[in-house]
């Protein structure tokens, strides 16, 4: 097999480690897969590219999967993407079928994972081969589309979402413009530190990890109610068997597909995947009235969808260089660290790395399944680790990571703290983190393609409308996503009015 | 003929300003629209309640919040002054005690062991094993 020429035992070990840590972090409520990857990213600086991919993919798969543990046992989603797992998982725990529910969730996870992996493997090279021919205009419009779709899906209003995205672009423009080496938007006194703008990684870790910790501090770091109560031993209810999955094949495939598809939409996160799949399962179910009372069907749909998301989210990342969700946004940082450019040429010019990603996904999914299936009882205990032990460790890791990322720059630690504070303030004043982040990551690219397009046309703005069929399709998608948001908004307003 | 409105002046010296100008204008336009929307909403509701914006949640924990902020500010400064290990151990001890919220024997023991273990582990794994530059 060629596989073993690319993947070394170190890669497998790191992947294993990644899954293990990922499950733990996913299982702790308030900590997400995104945070897990952000914290460990600086460590990959010293690793080989394939090894670091193994570690990060492991963290990703583990982090998304670990969320089902507290969702089922405590009615608290460990990560946002396991939100819908609570609907049927917790009622099963109350009936004394906690372990069975966990095992159903784990099995659904691995199926969803493999489904999306297959789609990624088959579809990504094809999409990349189309994307090679994209012009600057097309690339600019893709970024606009990424921003409008994420703004249209996030809750809290279309305008606020777009504003957040553009604000992200604005922040990313601070620094020097590579074309003519001129500085712009400089806060006075920081010219030296901000030549290249804010570093991506401290911004990411700050927004996600430090922001979250400040929020928890405001809430008083109270032990969540679950940490006080003792989890009674699950009564030996009905045991788990694969028979539960009989008659669920369509459900699994539909949910995995929805998860993968939603993952492909740029910037749309795991909770949307799980919610969409769950509501579809409910409307197709033979017993919709029983959903939410402890039906395996619900767990299967939610968990296969959120693991389906992983492969889906990697598709736009690896073919267009546009992250599918905030977690894959951080993966961009990993490639940057190693000096590898992500875009349409990535798969064809790095075939080994591409195979490495696929193989890591396979290994991570298998490890996740084996680890969780056979030692779920021990992982279940993680949810009881008190916050005052975990959070200080996370802060230290964040500071070390930010400092190390550019080989020891203290300004990066201050960046971490500034954006940590922003990550805490933003949600309170209606600015949404996800579009802001996508805007920040894609801002420089957007500018480059915008200027390149105008250079080609001599400043004529109509070039964005008259440039071939791809641009027209993209305009239709952009307008479609905006229209969807407006219609959806009206609908929810009507619903509110009628109740 | 293309209307002049659709043509931008492209001079090399100004490349770096074209996009930021567009972005800033968009931000201002959106901000104005959002504010107008909010005002219309308030008028429609006939000011059932006057402008009430609450930044902190009710009964927020002022000590833990400002304590965290203060410690986060002091930590990088301390890193520069006394080095990674001492600064990290002190910082972790302080913040663990702050979060635990009391000062009894058990908390102290937990804080000391947590700060020592974690700081030394990070120092060893990152600094020695992986040779990453530490503050």
Coordinates of C-alpha atoms in Angstrom, one line a residue:
Chain A
X1 CA 0.0 0.0 0.0
X2 CA 1.1 3.5 -0.8
X3 CA -0.5 4.7 2.4
X4 CA 2.4 3.7 4.6
X5 CA 4.8 5.7 2.5
X6 CA 2.9 8.8 3.4
X7 CA 1.7 8.1 6.9
X8 CA 4.3 7.3 9.5
X9 CA 3.7 5.7 12.9
X10 CA 4.2 9.2 14.3
X11 CA 1.3 10.4 12.3
X12 CA -0.9 7.6 13.5
X13 CA 0.2 8.2 17.1
X14 CA -0.5 11.9 16.8
X15 CA -3.9 11.2 15.2
X16 CA -4.7 8.9 18.1
X17 CA -3.6 11.5 20.6
X18 CA -5.6 14.1 18.8
X19 CA -8.8 12.1 18.9
X20 CA -8.3 11.3 22.6
X21 CA -7.8 15.0 23.5
X22 CA -10.5 16.1 21.1
X23 CA -13.1 13.8 22.8
X24 CA -12.1 15.1 26.2
X25 CA -12.4 18.7 25.1
X26 CA -15.6 18.1 23.2
X27 CA -17.1 16.5 26.2
X28 CA -16.4 19.5 28.5
X29 CA -19.3 21.8 28.0
X30 CA -18.2 25.3 26.9
X31 CA -15.2 23.9 25.1
X32 CA -15.5 23.2 21.4
X33 CA -13.6 21.4 18.6
X34 CA -12.6 24.9 17.3
X35 CA -11.0 25.7 20.6
X36 CA -9.2 22.4 20.8
X37 CA -7.6 22.9 17.3
X38 CA -6.8 26.6 18.1
X39 CA -4.9 25.6 21.2
X40 CA -2.9 22.9 19.6
X41 CA -2.1 24.6 16.4
X42 CA 1.1 26.3 17.6
X43 CA 2.4 22.9 18.5
X44 CA 2.3 21.8 14.9
X45 CA 4.9 24.4 14.1
X46 CA 7.6 21.8 14.9
X47 CA 5.9 18.9 13.3
X48 CA 6.0 17.6 9.7
X49 CA 3.0 18.7 7.7
X50 CA 1.5 15.2 7.5
X51 CA 1.9 14.7 11.2
X52 CA 0.4 18.0 12.1
X53 CA -2.6 17.2 9.8
X54 CA -3.0 13.9 11.6
X55 CA -3.1 15.6 14.9
X56 CA -5.5 18.4 13.9
X57 CA -7.8 16.1 12.0
X58 CA -7.9 13.8 15.1
X59 CA -8.8 16.8 17.3
X60 CA -11.5 17.8 14.8
X61 CA -13.1 14.4 14.6
X62 CA -12.7 13.8 18.4
X63 CA -14.0 17.3 19.3
X64 CA -17.1 17.0 17.3
X65 CA -17.8 13.5 18.5
X66 CA -17.1 14.1 22.1
X67 CA -19.9 16.6 22.3
X68 CA -22.5 13.8 22.4
X69 CA -21.4 12.6 25.9
X70 CA -22.7 15.5 27.9
X71 CA -25.6 16.0 25.4
X72 CA -26.9 12.6 26.2
X73 CA -26.0 12.3 29.8
X74 CA -26.7 15.8 31.1
X75 CA -28.9 17.5 28.5
X76 CA -26.0 20.0 27.8
X77 CA -24.5 20.0 24.3
X78 CA -20.8 19.7 24.7
X79 CA -20.3 21.5 21.4
X80 CA -23.0 23.5 19.6
X81 CA -23.2 20.8 16.9
X82 CA -24.6 18.2 19.3
X83 CA -27.5 20.5 20.2
X84 CA -30.1 18.2 18.7
X85 CA -28.6 15.1 20.3
X86 CA -30.0 16.3 23.6
X87 CA -33.6 16.1 22.4
X88 CA -33.7 12.3 22.3
X89 CA -30.5 11.5 24.1
X90 CA -31.3 12.9 27.5
X91 CA -34.8 11.3 27.7
X92 CA -33.1 8.0 27.0
X93 CA -30.7 8.6 29.9
X94 CA -33.7 9.4 32.1
X95 CA -35.2 6.0 31.2
X96 CA -31.9 4.4 32.2
X97 CA -30.8 3.8 28.7
X98 CA -27.8 6.2 28.8
X99 CA -25.2 3.8 27.7
X100 CA -27.3 2.5 24.8
X101 CA -28.0 6.1 23.7
X102 CA -24.2 6.9 23.8
X103 CA -23.4 3.8 21.7
X104 CA -26.1 4.7 19.2
X105 CA -24.6 8.2 18.9
X106 CA -21.1 6.8 18.5
X107 CA -22.1 4.4 15.7
X108 CA -24.1 7.1 13.9
X109 CA -21.0 9.3 14.2
X110 CA -18.7 6.9 12.4
X111 CA -21.2 6.3 9.7
X112 CA -21.7 10.0 9.1
X113 CA -17.9 10.5 9.2
X114 CA -17.2 7.9 6.5
X115 CA -20.1 9.1 4.3
X116 CA -18.7 12.7 4.2
X117 CA -15.2 11.4 3.8
X118 CA -16.2 9.5 0.7
X119 CA -17.9 12.6 -0.8
X120 CA -14.8 14.7 0.0
X121 CA -12.6 12.1 -1.7
X122 CA -14.6 11.9 -4.8
X123 CA -15.9 15.4 -5.2
X124 CA -13.0 17.7 -4.1
X125 CA -10.5 16.9 -6.9
X126 CA -13.4 17.5 -9.4
X127 CA -14.3 20.8 -7.9
X128 CA -10.7 21.9 -7.7
X129 CA -10.2 21.1 -11.4
X130 CA -13.0 23.5 -12.2
X131 CA -11.8 26.1 -9.8
X132 CA -8.4 26.3 -11.5
X133 CA -9.9 28.3 -14.3
X134 CA -11.6 30.8 -12.0
X135 CA -10.6 34.4 -12.7
X136 CA -10.0 37.1 -10.2
X137 CA -13.5 38.3 -10.7
X138 CA -14.9 34.8 -9.9
X139 CA -12.7 34.4 -6.9
X140 CA -13.8 37.8 -5.5
X141 CA -17.4 36.9 -6.0
X142 CA -16.9 33.5 -4.3
X143 CA -15.7 35.4 -1.2
X144 CA -18.7 37.7 -1.4
X145 CA -20.9 34.6 -1.6
X146 CA -19.2 33.1 1.4
X147 CA -20.0 36.2 3.4
X148 CA -23.6 36.6 2.3
X149 CA -24.5 33.0 2.9
X150 CA -23.0 33.0 6.4
X151 CA -24.7 36.3 7.2
X152 CA -28.0 35.0 5.9
X153 CA -27.9 31.8 8.0
X154 CA -26.6 33.2 11.3
X155 CA -29.3 34.3 13.7
X156 CA -29.6 37.9 14.6
X157 CA -30.4 39.6 11.4
X158 CA -29.0 39.8 7.9
X159 CA -27.7 43.3 8.2
X160 CA -25.9 42.6 11.5
X161 CA -24.4 39.6 9.9
X162 CA -23.1 41.4 6.8
X163 CA -21.9 44.3 9.0
X164 CA -19.9 41.7 11.1
X165 CA -18.4 40.2 8.0
X166 CA -17.3 43.6 6.6
X167 CA -15.9 44.6 9.9
X168 CA -13.8 41.5 9.8
X169 CA -12.5 42.5 6.4
X170 CA -11.8 46.0 7.7
X171 CA -9.7 44.7 10.5
X172 CA -7.8 42.4 8.1
X173 CA -6.8 45.3 5.9
X174 CA -4.8 46.9 8.6
X175 CA -1.1 46.8 7.6
X176 CA 0.8 47.0 4.4
X177 CA -0.7 46.4 0.9
X178 CA 1.7 44.1 -0.9
X179 CA 1.2 45.6 -4.3
X180 CA 2.7 49.0 -3.7
X181 CA 4.0 48.5 -0.1
X182 CA 2.0 51.4 1.2
X183 CA 0.6 51.3 4.8
X184 CA -3.0 52.1 5.6
X185 CA -5.5 52.2 8.5
X186 CA -2.6 52.3 11.0
X187 CA -3.3 53.0 14.6
X188 CA -0.7 55.6 15.5
X189 CA 2.3 54.2 17.3
X190 CA 1.9 50.6 16.2
X191 CA 3.4 50.9 12.7
X192 CA 6.2 48.5 13.5
X193 CA 4.1 45.7 15.1
X194 CA 1.3 45.9 12.5
X195 CA 3.3 45.8 9.2
X196 CA 1.7 42.5 8.4
X197 CA -1.5 43.3 10.3
X198 CA -2.8 41.2 13.2
X199 CA -1.6 37.6 13.2
X200 CA -4.4 35.1 12.3
X201 CA -3.8 32.7 15.2
X202 CA -3.9 35.0 18.2
X203 CA -7.0 36.6 16.7
X204 CA -8.7 33.2 16.4
X205 CA -7.7 31.9 19.8
X206 CA -8.7 35.2 21.4
X207 CA -12.1 35.3 19.8
X208 CA -12.9 31.7 20.7
X209 CA -11.1 30.7 23.8
X210 CA -10.4 33.9 25.8
X211 CA -13.8 35.4 24.8
X212 CA -15.5 32.3 26.1
X213 CA -13.5 32.3 29.4
X214 CA -14.4 36.0 30.0
X215 CA -18.0 35.1 29.5
X216 CA -17.8 32.3 31.9
X217 CA -16.1 34.6 34.4
X218 CA -18.9 37.1 34.1
X219 CA -21.3 34.2 34.9
X220 CA -19.3 33.4 38.0
X221 CA -17.7 30.1 36.9
X222 CA -20.5 28.5 38.7
X223 CA -20.4 24.8 38.6
X224 CA -23.1 23.9 36.1
X225 CA -26.0 22.3 37.9
X226 CA -24.9 18.9 36.6
X227 CA -21.6 19.1 38.4
X228 CA -23.3 19.0 41.7
X229 CA -25.7 16.1 41.1
X230 CA -24.4 12.6 41.1
X231 CA -25.0 10.7 38.0
X232 CA -26.9 7.6 39.1
X233 CA -25.6 4.4 37.7
X234 CA -27.5 3.7 34.5
X235 CA -29.9 0.9 35.2
X236 CA -29.3 -2.1 33.0
X237 CA -31.8 -1.2 30.5
X238 CA -32.0 -2.6 27.0
X239 CA -28.6 -3.2 25.7
X240 CA -27.2 -1.7 22.6
X241 CA -27.3 -3.8 19.4
X242 CA -26.9 -3.0 15.8
X243 CA -30.6 -4.0 15.3
X244 CA -31.5 -0.5 16.3
X245 CA -30.2 0.6 13.0
X246 CA -32.6 -1.6 11.0
X247 CA -35.0 0.7 9.1
X248 CA -32.8 3.7 9.8
X249 CA -30.7 3.5 6.6
X250 CA -32.6 6.2 4.8
X251 CA -32.4 8.4 7.9
X252 CA -28.7 7.9 8.2
X253 CA -28.0 8.6 4.5
X254 CA -30.2 11.6 4.4
X255 CA -28.8 13.1 7.6
X256 CA -25.1 12.4 6.6
X257 CA -25.8 14.0 3.3
X258 CA -27.4 17.1 4.8
X259 CA -24.5 17.4 7.2
X260 CA -22.0 17.1 4.4
X261 CA -23.9 19.5 2.2
X262 CA -24.3 22.1 4.9
X263 CA -20.6 21.7 5.8
X264 CA -19.8 22.6 2.2
X265 CA -21.5 26.0 2.4
X266 CA -18.9 28.4 3.5
X267 CA -19.0 29.5 7.1
X268 CA -22.0 27.5 8.2
X269 CA -21.3 25.6 11.4
X270 CA -22.2 22.4 13.0
X271 CA -25.3 23.4 14.8
X272 CA -27.0 24.3 11.5
X273 CA -26.2 20.8 10.2
X274 CA -27.5 19.0 13.2
X275 CA -30.7 21.1 13.3
X276 CA -31.5 20.8 9.7
X277 CA -31.0 17.0 9.7
X278 CA -33.1 16.6 12.9
X279 CA -36.0 18.6 11.5
X280 CA -35.9 16.6 8.3
X281 CA -35.9 13.4 10.2
X282 CA -38.8 14.5 12.2
X283 CA -40.9 15.4 9.1
X284 CA -40.1 12.1 7.4
X285 CA -40.5 10.0 10.6
X286 CA -43.3 7.5 10.9
X287 CA -43.9 8.6 14.5
X288 CA -43.0 12.3 14.6
X289 CA -44.9 12.6 17.9
X290 CA -42.4 10.3 19.5
X291 CA -39.4 12.3 18.5
X292 CA -38.0 14.1 21.5
X293 CA -39.1 11.5 24.0
X294 CA -36.1 9.2 23.6
X295 CA -36.2 7.8 20.1
X296 CA -32.9 6.5 18.7
X297 CA -33.9 8.0 15.4
X298 CA -33.2 11.5 16.7
X299 CA -29.8 10.7 18.0
X300 CA -28.9 8.9 14.8
X301 CA -29.9 11.9 12.7
X302 CA -28.1 14.6 14.8
X303 CA -24.9 12.7 15.2
X304 CA -24.5 11.4 11.7
X305 CA -25.1 15.0 10.4
X306 CA -22.6 16.6 12.7
X307 CA -19.9 14.1 11.7
X308 CA -20.9 14.4 8.1
X309 CA -20.1 18.1 8.4
X310 CA -16.4 17.4 8.8
X311 CA -15.8 16.1 5.3
X312 CA -18.1 18.7 3.9
X313 CA -16.4 21.6 5.5
X314 CA -13.0 20.5 4.2
X315 CA -14.3 20.6 0.6
X316 CA -14.3 24.4 0.1
X317 CA -11.2 24.7 2.2
X318 CA -9.1 22.4 0.0
X319 CA -10.6 23.3 -3.4
X320 CA -11.1 27.1 -3.1
X321 CA -9.1 28.0 0.0
X322 CA -12.3 29.2 1.7
X323 CA -13.1 27.6 5.1
X324 CA -16.4 25.7 5.5
X325 CA -16.8 26.6 9.1
X326 CA -14.8 28.3 11.9
X327 CA -13.0 25.1 12.7
X328 CA -11.6 24.7 9.2
X329 CA -10.8 28.4 9.3
X330 CA -8.3 27.5 11.9
X331 CA -6.9 24.7 9.8
X332 CA -5.9 27.4 7.2
X333 CA -3.5 28.6 10.0
X334 CA -1.9 25.2 10.0
X335 CA -1.2 25.3 6.3
X336 CA 0.1 28.8 6.5
X337 CA 2.5 27.8 9.3
X338 CA 4.1 25.2 7.0
X339 CA 4.1 27.7 4.1
X340 CA 1.6 25.7 2.0
X341 CA -0.9 27.6 -0.1
X342 CA -4.4 26.4 -0.1
X343 CA -6.5 26.8 -3.2
X344 CA -7.5 25.1 -6.4
X345 CA -4.0 23.9 -7.0
X346 CA -3.6 22.3 -3.6
X347 CA -4.7 18.8 -4.4
X348 CA -2.9 18.4 -7.7
X349 CA 0.4 19.9 -6.4
X350 CA 0.4 18.2 -3.0
X351 CA -0.9 14.7 -3.8
X352 CA 0.8 13.2 -0.8
X353 CA -0.7 15.7 1.6
X354 CA -4.1 15.1 0.0
X355 CA -3.8 11.4 0.6
X356 CA -2.5 12.1 4.1
X357 CA -5.6 14.1 4.9
X358 CA -7.9 11.4 3.6
X359 CA -6.0 8.6 5.5
X360 CA -6.0 10.7 8.7
X361 CA -9.7 11.1 8.4
X362 CA -10.1 7.3 8.1
X363 CA -7.9 6.7 11.0
X364 CA -9.4 9.4 13.1
X365 CA -12.9 8.1 12.6
X366 CA -11.9 4.5 13.4
X367 CA -10.0 5.6 16.5
X368 CA -12.9 7.8 17.6
X369 CA -15.2 4.8 17.3
X370 CA -13.0 2.3 19.1
X371 CA -12.0 4.7 21.9
X372 CA -15.5 5.9 22.6
X373 CA -17.3 2.6 22.1
X374 CA -15.2 0.7 24.6
X375 CA -14.4 3.3 27.1
X376 CA -17.4 5.5 27.1
X377 CA -17.9 5.0 30.8
X378 CA -14.6 6.7 31.6
X379 CA -15.2 9.5 29.1
X380 CA -18.5 10.1 30.8
X381 CA -16.6 11.1 33.9
X382 CA -14.9 14.0 32.1
X383 CA -18.0 16.2 32.4
X384 CA -17.4 16.4 36.1
X385 CA -14.0 18.2 36.0
X386 CA -14.4 21.5 37.7
X387 CA -14.0 24.6 35.6
X388 CA -11.5 26.3 37.9
X389 CA -9.0 23.6 37.0
X390 CA -9.5 23.5 33.3
X391 CA -9.8 27.2 32.4
X392 CA -6.5 28.3 33.9
X393 CA -4.7 25.6 31.9
X394 CA -6.4 26.8 28.8
X395 CA -5.3 30.4 29.3
X396 CA -1.7 29.4 29.7
X397 CA -1.9 27.2 26.6
X398 CA -3.4 30.2 24.7
X399 CA -0.7 32.6 25.8
X400 CA 2.1 30.2 25.0
X401 CA 0.6 29.4 21.6
X402 CA 0.2 33.0 20.6
X403 CA 3.6 33.9 21.7
X404 CA 5.2 30.9 19.9
X405 CA 3.4 31.2 16.6
X406 CA 5.7 33.7 15.1
X407 CA 8.7 32.6 17.1
X408 CA 8.3 34.7 20.1
X409 CA 6.5 38.0 19.5
X410 CA 5.0 39.6 22.6
X411 CA 2.7 41.7 20.5
X412 CA 0.9 38.5 19.5
X413 CA 0.0 37.9 23.2
X414 CA -1.5 41.4 23.3
X415 CA -3.4 40.7 20.1
X416 CA -4.7 37.6 21.8
X417 CA -6.0 39.6 24.7
X418 CA -7.5 42.4 22.6
X419 CA -9.4 40.0 20.5
X420 CA -10.3 37.9 23.6
X421 CA -12.0 41.1 24.9
X422 CA -13.6 41.7 21.5
X423 CA -14.8 38.1 21.4
X424 CA -16.5 38.7 24.7
X425 CA -18.0 42.1 23.8
X426 CA -19.1 41.4 20.2
X427 CA -22.0 39.0 20.9
X428 CA -23.3 41.5 23.5
X429 CA -23.6 44.3 21.0
X430 CA -25.0 42.2 18.2
X431 CA -21.8 41.6 16.2
X432 CA -21.5 37.9 15.2
X433 CA -18.2 36.2 15.6
X434 CA -18.6 33.7 12.8
X435 CA -19.0 36.2 9.9
X436 CA -16.5 38.5 11.5
X437 CA -13.9 35.7 11.5
X438 CA -14.6 34.6 7.9
X439 CA -14.3 38.3 6.9
X440 CA -11.1 38.6 8.7
X441 CA -9.6 35.5 7.1
X442 CA -10.7 36.3 3.6
X443 CA -10.3 40.1 3.7
X444 CA -6.8 40.3 2.2
X445 CA -7.7 37.8 -0.5
X446 CA -10.9 39.7 -1.3
X447 CA -8.9 42.9 -1.7
X448 CA -6.3 41.2 -3.9
X449 CA -8.8 39.8 -6.3
X450 CA -10.8 43.0 -6.3
X451 CA -7.8 45.1 -7.3
X452 CA -6.6 42.5 -9.8
X453 CA -10.0 42.5 -11.4
X454 CA -10.0 46.2 -11.7
X455 CA -6.4 46.3 -13.0
X456 CA -7.5 44.0 -15.8
X457 CA -10.4 46.2 -16.7
X458 CA -8.7 49.5 -16.2
X459 CA -10.9 50.5 -13.4
X460 CA -14.2 49.6 -15.0
X461 CA -16.5 48.2 -12.3
X462 CA -18.9 46.6 -14.8
X463 CA -16.3 43.8 -15.2
X464 CA -17.9 42.1 -12.1
X465 CA -21.1 41.6 -14.1
X466 CA -19.9 40.9 -17.6
X467 CA -17.3 38.3 -17.0
X468 CA -18.5 35.0 -18.3
X469 CA -21.0 32.3 -17.1
X470 CA -19.3 31.5 -13.8
X471 CA -19.6 35.1 -12.5
X472 CA -23.3 35.0 -13.5
X473 CA -23.9 31.8 -11.6
X474 CA -22.2 33.3 -8.6
X475 CA -24.3 36.4 -8.7
X476 CA -27.4 34.2 -8.8
X477 CA -26.1 32.4 -5.7
X478 CA -25.3 35.6 -3.9
X479 CA -28.8 37.1 -4.6
X480 CA -30.4 33.8 -3.8
X481 CA -28.7 33.6 -0.4
X482 CA -29.8 37.2 0.4
X483 CA -33.4 36.5 -0.8
X484 CA -33.5 33.4 1.3
X485 CA -32.5 35.4 4.3
X486 CA -35.1 38.0 3.8
X487 CA -37.9 35.5 3.2
X488 CA -36.8 33.4 6.2
X489 CA -36.7 36.6 8.3
X490 CA -40.3 37.5 7.3
X491 CA -41.5 34.0 8.1
X492 CA -40.1 34.0 11.6
X493 CA -41.5 37.4 12.1
X494 CA -45.0 36.1 11.1
X495 CA -44.6 33.1 13.4
X496 CA -43.7 35.5 16.2
X497 CA -46.7 37.6 15.5
X498 CA -49.1 34.7 15.5
X499 CA -48.0 33.2 18.8
Chain B
X1 CA -20.5 54.0 -23.5
X2 CA -20.1 53.0 -19.9
X3 CA -21.3 55.6 -17.5
X4 CA -18.5 57.3 -15.6
X5 CA -20.0 56.2 -12.3
X6 CA -18.9 52.6 -13.0
X7 CA -15.3 53.5 -13.6
X8 CA -12.8 53.9 -10.9
X9 CA -9.7 55.9 -11.0
X10 CA -6.8 53.5 -10.8
X11 CA -3.4 54.9 -10.0
X12 CA -0.6 52.9 -8.6
X13 CA 0.1 55.2 -5.7
X14 CA -3.5 54.7 -4.5
X15 CA -3.9 51.0 -4.9
X16 CA -3.7 50.5 -1.2
X17 CA -6.6 52.9 -0.5
X18 CA -9.2 51.8 -3.0
X19 CA -10.5 48.8 -1.2
X20 CA -10.4 50.2 2.4
X21 CA -12.4 53.2 1.2
X22 CA -15.1 51.0 -0.2
X23 CA -15.1 48.9 3.0
X24 CA -15.4 51.9 5.2
X25 CA -18.2 53.4 3.2
X26 CA -20.1 50.1 3.3
X27 CA -19.6 49.9 7.1
X28 CA -20.9 53.4 7.6
X29 CA -23.9 52.8 5.3
X30 CA -24.8 49.6 7.1
X31 CA -24.4 51.1 10.5
X32 CA -26.7 53.9 9.6
X33 CA -29.3 51.5 8.2
X34 CA -29.1 49.3 11.3
X35 CA -29.5 52.3 13.6
X36 CA -32.5 53.6 11.6
X37 CA -34.1 50.1 11.7
X38 CA -33.7 50.1 15.5
X39 CA -35.3 53.5 15.8
X40 CA -38.2 52.5 13.7
X41 CA -38.7 49.4 15.8
X42 CA -38.7 51.5 18.9
X43 CA -41.2 54.0 17.6
X44 CA -43.5 51.1 16.5
X45 CA -43.5 49.6 19.9
X46 CA -44.4 53.1 21.1
X47 CA -41.6 53.0 23.6
X48 CA -43.2 50.5 25.9
X49 CA -39.9 50.6 27.7
X50 CA -37.4 53.3 27.3
X51 CA -34.0 52.4 25.9
X52 CA -32.8 49.6 28.0
X53 CA -29.5 48.0 27.1
X54 CA -27.9 45.7 29.6
X55 CA -24.3 44.9 29.0
X56 CA -23.7 42.6 31.8
X57 CA -26.1 39.8 32.6
X58 CA -28.1 40.1 35.8
X59 CA -26.2 39.3 39.0
X60 CA -22.9 39.1 37.1
X61 CA -19.9 38.1 39.0
X62 CA -17.9 41.4 39.1
X63 CA -15.0 40.1 41.1
X64 CA -14.3 37.1 38.8
X65 CA -14.8 39.1 35.7
X66 CA -12.6 42.1 36.6
X67 CA -10.2 39.7 38.3
X68 CA -9.8 37.8 35.1
X69 CA -9.2 40.9 33.1
X70 CA -6.7 42.2 35.6
X71 CA -4.8 39.0 35.8
X72 CA -4.8 38.6 32.0
X73 CA -3.2 42.1 31.8
X74 CA -0.6 41.4 34.5
X75 CA 0.4 38.0 33.2
X76 CA 2.1 39.1 30.0
X77 CA 3.8 41.9 31.9
X78 CA 5.1 39.4 34.5
X79 CA 6.3 37.1 31.7
X80 CA 8.6 39.8 30.5
X81 CA 9.8 40.6 34.0
X82 CA 10.3 37.4 35.8
X83 CA 10.3 34.7 33.1
X84 CA 7.9 32.0 32.1
X85 CA 7.9 29.5 35.0
X86 CA 7.6 31.9 37.9
X87 CA 5.0 34.1 36.1
X88 CA 2.9 31.1 35.0
X89 CA 2.9 29.5 38.4
X90 CA 1.9 32.7 40.1
X91 CA -0.7 33.5 37.5
X92 CA -2.3 30.0 37.6
X93 CA -2.3 30.0 41.4
X94 CA -4.1 33.3 41.5
X95 CA -6.6 32.5 38.8
X96 CA -7.5 29.1 40.2
X97 CA -8.1 30.6 43.6
X98 CA -10.2 33.3 42.0
X99 CA -12.4 30.9 40.1
X100 CA -12.8 28.4 43.0
X101 CA -14.1 31.4 44.9
X102 CA -12.9 30.6 48.4
X103 CA -9.8 30.4 50.3
X104 CA -9.9 27.3 52.4
X105 CA -7.3 24.6 52.7
X106 CA -8.6 22.4 49.9
X107 CA -8.7 25.2 47.4
X108 CA -5.1 26.2 48.2
X109 CA -3.8 22.7 47.8
X110 CA -5.7 22.2 44.5
X111 CA -4.5 25.6 43.2
X112 CA -0.9 25.0 44.1
X113 CA -0.8 21.5 42.6
X114 CA -2.7 22.7 39.5
X115 CA -0.4 25.7 38.9
X116 CA 2.8 23.7 39.5
X117 CA 1.8 20.7 37.4
X118 CA 0.4 22.6 34.5
X119 CA 3.1 25.2 34.3
X120 CA 5.9 22.7 34.5
X121 CA 4.2 20.4 32.0
X122 CA 3.7 23.2 29.5
X123 CA 7.3 24.4 30.0
X124 CA 8.7 20.9 29.6
X125 CA 6.5 19.7 26.6
X126 CA 6.6 22.9 24.7
X127 CA 9.9 24.4 25.7
X128 CA 12.1 21.4 26.1
X129 CA 10.5 18.6 24.0
X130 CA 9.4 20.6 21.1
X131 CA 11.8 23.5 21.5
X132 CA 9.2 26.2 21.0
X133 CA 10.2 29.6 22.1
X134 CA 8.6 30.5 25.4
X135 CA 8.1 34.0 26.7

